[in-house]
Amino acid sequence: MTPDTHAQQHWYLTTLGHEVLVRELAPLKFPASGTHDPLALAAQCLIADPIGYPELHRVAEQVLAPLHTARSFTVSIADEDSVLEHTGIVPVLEERQAGAVTGWYAELLLFEHSALLNKGAFRLSRMPGDRTWVIDSDFQPSGHPGTLRPFGSRRPGSGGKRTLLPPFLAELERLIAQGPGSAA
């Protein structure tokens, strides 16, 4: 079962879009107590009626904008006893600059098909000299970050670099080679 639009939006607002969502809600005097639980905040934003809660609806739509042009892919990962299908949603894949260094930055939502509860969200980067994509941020099932390093930050030695499975990394490389546009 591939993730529906609502599942993608909820997981994006809970993880990769949460910081922007909280920042955009601040001028609306949204209570700070309502922003501590990323899962609940994302759900509240998605059900916001454009007539009853127009500002909350507008902010949610603004934060969700990267999903409108996101590219996607499907990958099969062989496990010991089965093959698991995953859908990857890539809202952002671009070159970025950190000081005098330019590298690649990606945001990736992953959904495992057999149970959409098995999902992941990552901010990744590949700087000059990196042989692969490195996880800068990953998110727990609660939506809170497990790892949180800014793009281009100093990285620990090779033992501290975490990355994704090769099939996911290959898809990011394929999307870069494809250039702008939709993934197939």
Coordinates of N, CA and C in Angstrom, one line a residue:
M1 N 0.8 -1.2 0.0 CA 0.0 0.0 0.0 C 0.9 1.2 0.0
T2 N 0.8 2.1 -1.0 CA 1.6 3.3 -1.1 C 1.0 4.3 -0.2
P3 N 1.8 5.3 0.3 CA 1.2 6.3 1.2 C 0.3 7.3 0.4
D4 N -0.8 7.6 1.0 CA -1.7 8.5 0.4 C -1.3 9.9 0.7
T5 N -1.9 10.9 0.1 CA -1.5 12.3 0.3 C -1.6 12.7 1.7
H6 N -2.6 12.3 2.4 CA -2.8 12.7 3.8 C -1.6 12.2 4.7
A7 N -1.2 10.9 4.5 CA -0.1 10.3 5.2 C 1.2 11.1 4.9
Q8 N 1.4 11.4 3.7 CA 2.6 12.2 3.3 C 2.6 13.5 4.0
Q9 N 1.5 14.2 3.9 CA 1.4 15.6 4.5 C 1.6 15.5 6.0
H10 N 0.9 14.6 6.7 CA 1.0 14.4 8.1 C 2.5 14.2 8.6
W11 N 3.1 13.2 7.9 CA 4.5 12.9 8.3 C 5.5 14.0 8.0
Y12 N 5.2 14.8 6.9 CA 6.1 15.9 6.5 C 5.9 17.0 7.6
L13 N 4.7 17.4 8.0 CA 4.5 18.4 9.0 C 5.0 18.0 10.3
T14 N 5.0 16.7 10.6 CA 5.4 16.2 11.9 C 7.0 16.2 12.0
T15 N 7.7 16.0 10.9 CA 9.1 15.9 10.9 C 9.8 17.0 10.2
L16 N 10.0 16.9 8.9 CA 10.8 17.9 8.1 C 10.3 19.3 8.1
G17 N 9.0 19.4 8.2 CA 8.4 20.7 8.1 C 8.0 21.3 9.5
H18 N 8.3 20.6 10.6 CA 7.8 21.0 11.9 C 8.5 22.4 12.3
E19 N 9.8 22.5 12.2 CA 10.4 23.8 12.6 C 9.8 25.0 11.8
V20 N 9.6 24.9 10.5 CA 9.0 26.0 9.8 C 7.6 26.2 10.2
L21 N 6.9 25.1 10.5 CA 5.5 25.3 10.9 C 5.4 26.1 12.2
V22 N 6.2 25.7 13.2 CA 6.2 26.4 14.5 C 6.6 27.9 14.3
R23 N 7.6 28.1 13.4 CA 8.1 29.5 13.1 C 6.9 30.3 12.5
E24 N 6.2 29.7 11.5 CA 5.2 30.4 10.8 C 3.9 30.6 11.7
L25 N 3.7 29.8 12.7 CA 2.6 29.9 13.6 C 2.9 31.0 14.7
A26 N 4.1 31.3 15.0 CA 4.4 32.3 16.0 C 3.7 33.6 15.9
P27 N 3.7 34.2 14.7 CA 3.0 35.5 14.6 C 1.5 35.4 14.9
L28 N 0.9 34.2 14.8 CA -0.5 34.0 14.9 C -0.9 33.8 16.4
K29 N 0.2 33.9 17.3 CA 0.0 33.8 18.7 C -0.6 32.4 19.0
F30 N -0.2 31.4 18.3 CA -0.6 30.0 18.5 C 0.1 29.6 19.8
P31 N -0.7 29.0 20.7 CA -0.1 28.7 22.1 C 1.1 27.8 22.0
A32 N 2.2 28.1 22.7 CA 3.4 27.4 22.7 C 3.1 25.9 23.1
S33 N 2.2 25.7 24.0 CA 1.9 24.4 24.5 C 1.4 23.5 23.4
G34 N 0.8 24.1 22.3 CA 0.3 23.3 21.2 C 1.3 22.9 20.2
T35 N 2.6 23.4 20.4 CA 3.6 23.1 19.4 C 4.6 22.0 19.9
H36 N 4.5 21.5 21.1 CA 5.5 20.6 21.7 C 5.3 19.2 21.1
D37 N 4.1 18.8 20.8 CA 3.8 17.4 20.2 C 3.7 17.6 18.7
P38 N 4.8 17.2 18.0 CA 4.7 17.3 16.5 C 3.6 16.6 15.9
L39 N 3.3 15.4 16.4 CA 2.2 14.6 15.8 C 0.8 15.3 15.9
A40 N 0.6 15.8 17.1 CA -0.7 16.4 17.3 C -0.8 17.7 16.6
L41 N 0.2 18.5 16.5 CA 0.2 19.8 15.8 C 0.0 19.5 14.3
A42 N 0.6 18.5 13.7 CA 0.5 18.2 12.3 C -1.0 17.8 12.0
A43 N -1.6 17.0 12.9 CA -2.9 16.6 12.7 C -3.9 17.8 12.8
Q44 N -3.7 18.7 13.8 CA -4.5 19.9 13.9 C -4.4 20.8 12.7
C45 N -3.2 20.9 12.2 CA -3.1 21.8 11.0 C -3.8 21.1 9.7
L46 N -3.7 19.8 9.6 CA -4.4 19.2 8.5 C -5.9 19.2 8.5
I47 N -6.5 19.3 9.7 CA -7.9 19.3 9.8 C -8.5 20.8 9.8
A48 N -7.5 21.7 9.9 CA -8.0 23.1 9.9 C -8.8 23.5 8.7
D49 N -10.0 23.9 9.0 CA -11.0 24.3 8.0 C -10.6 25.7 7.4
P50 N -10.5 25.8 6.1 CA -10.1 27.1 5.5 C -11.1 28.3 5.8
I51 N -12.3 27.9 6.2 CA -13.3 28.9 6.6 C -13.2 29.2 8.1
G52 N -13.2 28.2 8.9 CA -13.2 28.4 10.3 C -11.9 28.8 10.9
Y53 N -10.8 28.3 10.3 CA -9.4 28.6 10.8 C -8.5 29.0 9.6
P54 N -8.9 30.1 8.9 CA -8.2 30.4 7.6 C -6.6 30.6 7.8
E55 N -6.2 31.2 8.9 CA -4.8 31.5 9.1 C -4.0 30.2 9.3
L56 N -4.6 29.3 10.1 CA -3.9 28.0 10.4 C -3.9 27.2 9.1
H57 N -4.9 27.2 8.3 CA -5.0 26.5 7.1 C -3.9 27.1 6.1
R58 N -3.9 28.4 6.0 CA -2.9 29.0 5.1 C -1.5 28.7 5.5
V59 N -1.1 28.7 6.8 CA 0.2 28.3 7.2 C 0.5 26.9 6.9
A60 N -0.4 26.0 7.1 CA -0.2 24.6 6.8 C 0.1 24.4 5.3
E61 N -0.7 25.0 4.5 CA -0.5 25.0 3.0 C 0.8 25.5 2.6
Q62 N 1.2 26.6 3.2 CA 2.5 27.2 2.9 C 3.7 26.3 3.2
V63 N 3.6 25.6 4.4 CA 4.7 24.7 4.8 C 4.7 23.5 4.0
L64 N 3.5 23.0 3.5 CA 3.4 21.8 2.7 C 3.8 22.1 1.2
A65 N 4.1 23.3 0.8 CA 4.5 23.6 -0.6 C 5.5 22.7 -1.2
P66 N 6.6 22.3 -0.5 CA 7.6 21.4 -1.1 C 7.0 20.1 -1.5
L67 N 6.0 19.6 -0.9 CA 5.4 18.3 -1.3 C 4.7 18.4 -2.7
H68 N 4.3 19.6 -3.1 CA 3.6 19.7 -4.3 C 4.5 19.4 -5.5
T69 N 5.8 19.6 -5.3 CA 6.8 19.4 -6.4 C 7.7 18.2 -6.1
A70 N 7.4 17.5 -5.0 CA 8.2 16.4 -4.6 C 8.3 15.3 -5.7
R71 N 9.5 14.7 -5.7 CA 9.7 13.5 -6.6 C 9.6 12.3 -5.8
S72 N 9.3 11.2 -6.4 CA 9.1 9.9 -5.6 C 9.8 8.8 -6.3
F73 N 10.0 7.7 -5.6 CA 10.5 6.5 -6.1 C 10.0 5.3 -5.3
T74 N 10.1 4.1 -5.8 CA 9.8 2.9 -5.1 C 11.0 2.0 -5.2
V75 N 11.3 1.4 -4.0 CA 12.5 0.5 -3.9 C 12.1 -0.8 -3.2
S76 N 12.6 -1.9 -3.7 CA 12.4 -3.2 -3.0 C 13.6 -3.5 -2.2
I77 N 13.5 -3.9 -1.0 CA 14.6 -4.2 -0.1 C 14.4 -5.7 0.3
A78 N 15.3 -6.6 0.0 CA 15.2 -8.0 0.3 C 15.7 -8.1 1.8
D79 N 14.8 -8.7 2.6 CA 15.0 -9.1 4.0 C 15.3 -10.6 4.0
E80 N 15.6 -11.1 5.2 CA 15.9 -12.5 5.2 C 14.8 -13.4 4.7
D81 N 13.5 -13.1 5.0 CA 12.4 -13.9 4.6 C 11.5 -13.3 3.6
S82 N 11.6 -12.0 3.3 CA 10.7 -11.3 2.5 C 11.3 -10.2 1.7
V83 N 10.5 -9.6 0.9 CA 10.9 -8.4 0.2 C 10.0 -7.3 0.6
L84 N 10.6 -6.2 1.1 CA 9.8 -5.0 1.6 C 9.8 -3.9 0.5
E85 N 8.7 -3.4 0.2 CA 8.5 -2.3 -0.8 C 8.5 -1.0 0.0
H86 N 9.3 0.0 -0.4 CA 9.3 1.3 0.2 C 9.0 2.3 -0.9
T87 N 8.3 3.4 -0.5 CA 8.2 4.6 -1.3 C 9.0 5.7 -0.7
G88 N 9.8 6.3 -1.5 CA 10.5 7.5 -1.0 C 9.9 8.7 -1.6
I89 N 9.7 9.7 -0.8 CA 9.2 11.0 -1.3 C 10.4 12.0 -1.0
V90 N 10.8 12.7 -2.1 CA 11.9 13.7 -2.0 C 11.4 15.1 -2.2
P91 N 11.0 15.8 -1.2 CA 10.5 17.2 -1.4 C 11.6 18.2 -1.8
V92 N 12.8 17.9 -1.3 CA 13.9 18.9 -1.6 C 15.1 18.0 -2.0
L93 N 15.7 18.4 -3.1 CA 17.0 17.9 -3.6 C 17.7 19.0 -4.4
E94 N 18.7 19.6 -3.7 CA 19.3 20.7 -4.3 C 20.7 20.9 -3.9
E95 N 21.4 21.7 -4.6 CA 22.8 22.1 -4.2 C 22.6 23.3 -3.2
R96 N 23.4 23.2 -2.1 CA 23.4 24.3 -1.1 C 24.9 24.6 -0.8
Q97 N 25.0 25.8 -0.3 CA 26.3 26.3 0.1 C 26.4 26.5 1.6
A98 N 27.5 26.1 2.2 CA 27.8 26.3 3.6 C 29.2 26.9 3.6
G99 N 29.2 28.2 3.8 CA 30.5 29.0 3.8 C 30.9 28.9 2.3
A100 N 32.2 28.5 2.1 CA 32.7 28.4 0.8 C 32.6 27.1 0.1
V101 N 31.8 26.2 0.8 CA 31.7 24.8 0.3 C 30.3 24.6 -0.3
T102 N 30.2 24.0 -1.4 CA 28.9 23.7 -2.0 C 28.7 22.2 -2.0
G103 N 27.6 21.7 -1.5 CA 27.3 20.3 -1.5 C 25.8 20.0 -1.8
W104 N 25.4 18.8 -1.8 CA 24.0 18.4 -2.1 C 23.3 18.3 -0.8
Y105 N 22.0 18.7 -0.8 CA 21.1 18.6 0.3 C 19.8 17.9 -0.1
A106 N 19.3 17.0 0.7 CA 18.1 16.3 0.3 C 17.2 16.1 1.6
E107 N 15.9 16.1 1.4 CA 15.0 15.8 2.4 C 14.3 14.5 1.9
L108 N 14.1 13.5 2.7 CA 13.6 12.2 2.3 C 12.6 11.7 3.3
L109 N 11.4 11.4 2.8 CA 10.4 10.7 3.6 C 10.3 9.3 3.1
L110 N 10.4 8.3 3.9 CA 10.3 6.9 3.5 C 9.1 6.2 4.2
F111 N 8.4 5.5 3.4 CA 7.2 4.7 3.8 C 7.4 3.3 3.4
E112 N 7.3 2.3 4.4 CA 7.3 0.9 4.0 C 5.9 0.5 3.7
H113 N 5.6 -0.2 2.6 CA 4.3 -0.4 2.1 C 3.4 -1.4 3.0
S114 N 4.0 -2.3 3.6 CA 3.2 -3.3 4.4 C 2.5 -2.7 5.6
A115 N 3.1 -1.7 6.1 CA 2.5 -1.0 7.3 C 3.0 0.5 7.3
L116 N 2.1 1.4 7.0 CA 2.5 2.8 6.8 C 3.0 3.4 8.2
L117 N 2.9 2.6 9.2 CA 3.4 3.1 10.5 C 5.0 3.0 10.5
N118 N 5.5 2.2 9.6 CA 7.0 2.1 9.4 C 7.4 3.1 8.4
K119 N 7.8 4.2 9.0 CA 8.2 5.4 8.1 C 9.4 6.0 8.7
G120 N 10.1 6.8 7.9 CA 11.3 7.5 8.3 C 11.3 8.9 7.6
A121 N 12.0 9.8 8.2 CA 12.2 11.1 7.6 C 13.7 11.5 7.9
F122 N 14.3 12.0 6.9 CA 15.8 12.3 7.0 C 16.1 13.6 6.2
R123 N 17.1 14.3 6.8 CA 17.8 15.4 6.1 C 19.1 14.8 5.8
L124 N 19.5 14.9 4.5 CA 20.8 14.2 4.1 C 21.7 15.3 3.4
S125 N 23.0 15.0 3.5 CA 23.9 15.9 2.7 C 25.0 15.1 2.1
R126 N 25.6 15.6 1.1 CA 26.8 15.0 0.5 C 27.7 16.1 0.1
M127 N 28.7 16.3 0.9 CA 29.6 17.4 0.7 C 30.8 16.9 -0.1
P128 N 31.6 17.8 -0.7 CA 32.8 17.4 -1.4 C 33.7 16.5 -0.5
G129 N 34.2 15.4 -1.0 CA 35.0 14.5 -0.2 C 34.2 13.4 0.4
D130 N 32.8 13.6 0.5 CA 32.0 12.5 1.0 C 31.8 11.4 -0.1
R131 N 31.9 10.2 0.3 CA 31.7 9.1 -0.7 C 30.3 8.8 -0.8
T132 N 29.5 9.2 0.1 CA 28.0 8.8 0.1 C 27.3 9.9 0.8
W133 N 26.0 9.8 0.8 CA 25.1 10.7 1.5 C 25.2 10.4 3.0
V134 N 25.2 11.5 3.8 CA 25.3 11.3 5.3 C 24.0 11.9 5.9
I135 N 23.5 11.2 6.9 CA 22.3 11.6 7.6 C 22.7 12.8 8.5
D136 N 22.1 13.9 8.3 CA 22.3 15.1 9.2 C 21.2 15.1 10.2
S137 N 20.0 14.7 9.9 CA 18.9 14.7 10.8 C 18.0 13.4 10.5
D138 N 17.6 12.8 11.5 CA 16.6 11.7 11.4 C 15.6 11.9 12.5
F139 N 14.4 11.4 12.3 CA 13.3 11.7 13.2 C 12.7 10.4 13.8
Q140 N 12.4 10.5 15.1 CA 11.8 9.4 15.8 C 10.3 9.2 15.5
P141 N 9.7 8.1 15.8 CA 8.3 7.9 15.5 C 7.4 9.1 16.2
S142 N 7.9 9.7 17.2 CA 7.1 10.8 17.8 C 7.2 12.1 17.0
G143 N 8.1 12.1 16.0 CA 8.4 13.3 15.3 C 9.5 14.2 15.8
H144 N 10.0 13.9 17.0 CA 11.2 14.6 17.5 C 12.5 14.1 16.8
P145 N 13.4 15.0 16.6 CA 14.7 14.6 16.0 C 15.5 13.7 16.9
G146 N 16.1 12.6 16.3 CA 17.0 11.8 17.0 C 18.4 12.4 16.8
T147 N 18.7 12.8 15.6 CA 20.0 13.4 15.2 C 19.6 14.7 14.6
L148 N 20.4 15.8 14.9 CA 20.1 17.1 14.3 C 21.4 17.9 14.1
R149 N 21.9 17.9 12.9 CA 23.1 18.6 12.6 C 22.8 19.5 11.4
P150 N 23.2 20.8 11.4 CA 22.9 21.7 10.3 C 23.7 21.3 9.1
F151 N 23.2 21.6 7.9 CA 23.9 21.3 6.6 C 25.3 22.0 6.7
G152 N 26.3 21.2 6.3 CA 27.6 21.7 6.2 C 28.4 21.8 7.5
S153 N 27.7 21.3 8.6 CA 28.4 21.3 9.9 C 29.6 20.4 9.9
R154 N 30.5 20.6 10.8 CA 31.6 19.7 10.9 C 31.2 18.3 11.3
R155 N 31.7 17.4 10.7 CA 31.3 16.0 10.9 C 32.3 15.2 11.6
P156 N 31.9 14.3 12.4 CA 32.8 13.4 13.1 C 33.5 12.5 12.1
G157 N 34.5 11.8 12.6 CA 35.3 10.9 11.8 C 34.4 9.8 11.1
S158 N 35.0 9.0 10.3 CA 34.2 8.0 9.5 C 33.4 7.1 10.3
G159 N 33.8 6.8 11.6 CA 33.0 6.0 12.4 C 31.6 6.6 12.8
G160 N 31.5 8.0 12.8 CA 30.3 8.6 13.3 C 29.4 9.0 12.1
K161 N 29.7 8.7 10.9 CA 28.9 9.1 9.8 C 27.9 7.9 9.6
R162 N 26.6 8.3 9.6 CA 25.5 7.4 9.3 C 24.9 7.6 8.0
T163 N 24.5 6.6 7.3 CA 23.9 6.8 6.0 C 22.8 5.8 5.8
L164 N 22.1 5.9 4.7 CA 21.0 5.0 4.4 C 21.4 3.8 3.6
L165 N 20.5 2.8 3.4 CA 20.8 1.7 2.6 C 21.2 2.1 1.2
P166 N 22.1 1.3 0.5 CA 22.5 1.7 -0.9 C 21.3 1.8 -1.9
P167 N 20.3 1.1 -1.9 CA 19.2 1.3 -2.9 C 18.6 2.7 -2.7
F168 N 18.4 3.2 -1.5 CA 17.9 4.6 -1.4 C 18.9 5.6 -1.9
L169 N 20.1 5.4 -1.6 CA 21.2 6.3 -2.0 C 21.3 6.3 -3.5
A170 N 21.1 5.2 -4.1 CA 21.2 5.1 -5.6 C 20.0 5.9 -6.2
E171 N 18.8 5.9 -5.6 CA 17.7 6.6 -6.1 C 18.0 8.1 -6.0
L172 N 18.6 8.6 -4.9 CA 19.0 10.0 -4.9 C 19.9 10.4 -6.0
E173 N 20.9 9.5 -6.2 CA 21.8 9.8 -7.3 C 21.1 9.8 -8.7
R174 N 20.2 8.9 -8.9 CA 19.4 8.9 -10.1 C 18.6 10.1 -10.3
L175 N 18.0 10.6 -9.2 CA 17.2 11.9 -9.3 C 18.1 13.1 -9.6
I176 N 19.3 13.1 -9.1 CA 20.2 14.2 -9.4 C 20.6 14.1 -10.9
A177 N 20.9 12.9 -11.4 CA 21.2 12.7 -12.8 C 20.1 13.1 -13.7
Q178 N 18.9 12.9 -13.3 CA 17.7 13.2 -14.0 C 17.5 14.7 -14.2
G179 N 18.0 15.4 -13.2 CA 17.8 16.9 -13.3 C 16.4 17.2 -12.7
P180 N 16.0 18.5 -12.9 CA 14.7 18.9 -12.3 C 13.6 18.2 -13.0
G181 N 12.5 18.1 -12.2 CA 11.3 17.5 -12.8 C 10.8 16.3 -11.9
S182 N 9.9 15.6 -12.4 CA 9.3 14.5 -11.7 C 10.1 13.2 -11.8
A183 N 10.1 12.4 -10.7 CA 10.7 11.1 -10.7 C 9.8 10.1 -11.4
A184 N 10.3 9.1 -12.0 CA 9.5 8.1 -12.6 C 9.8 6.8 -11.9

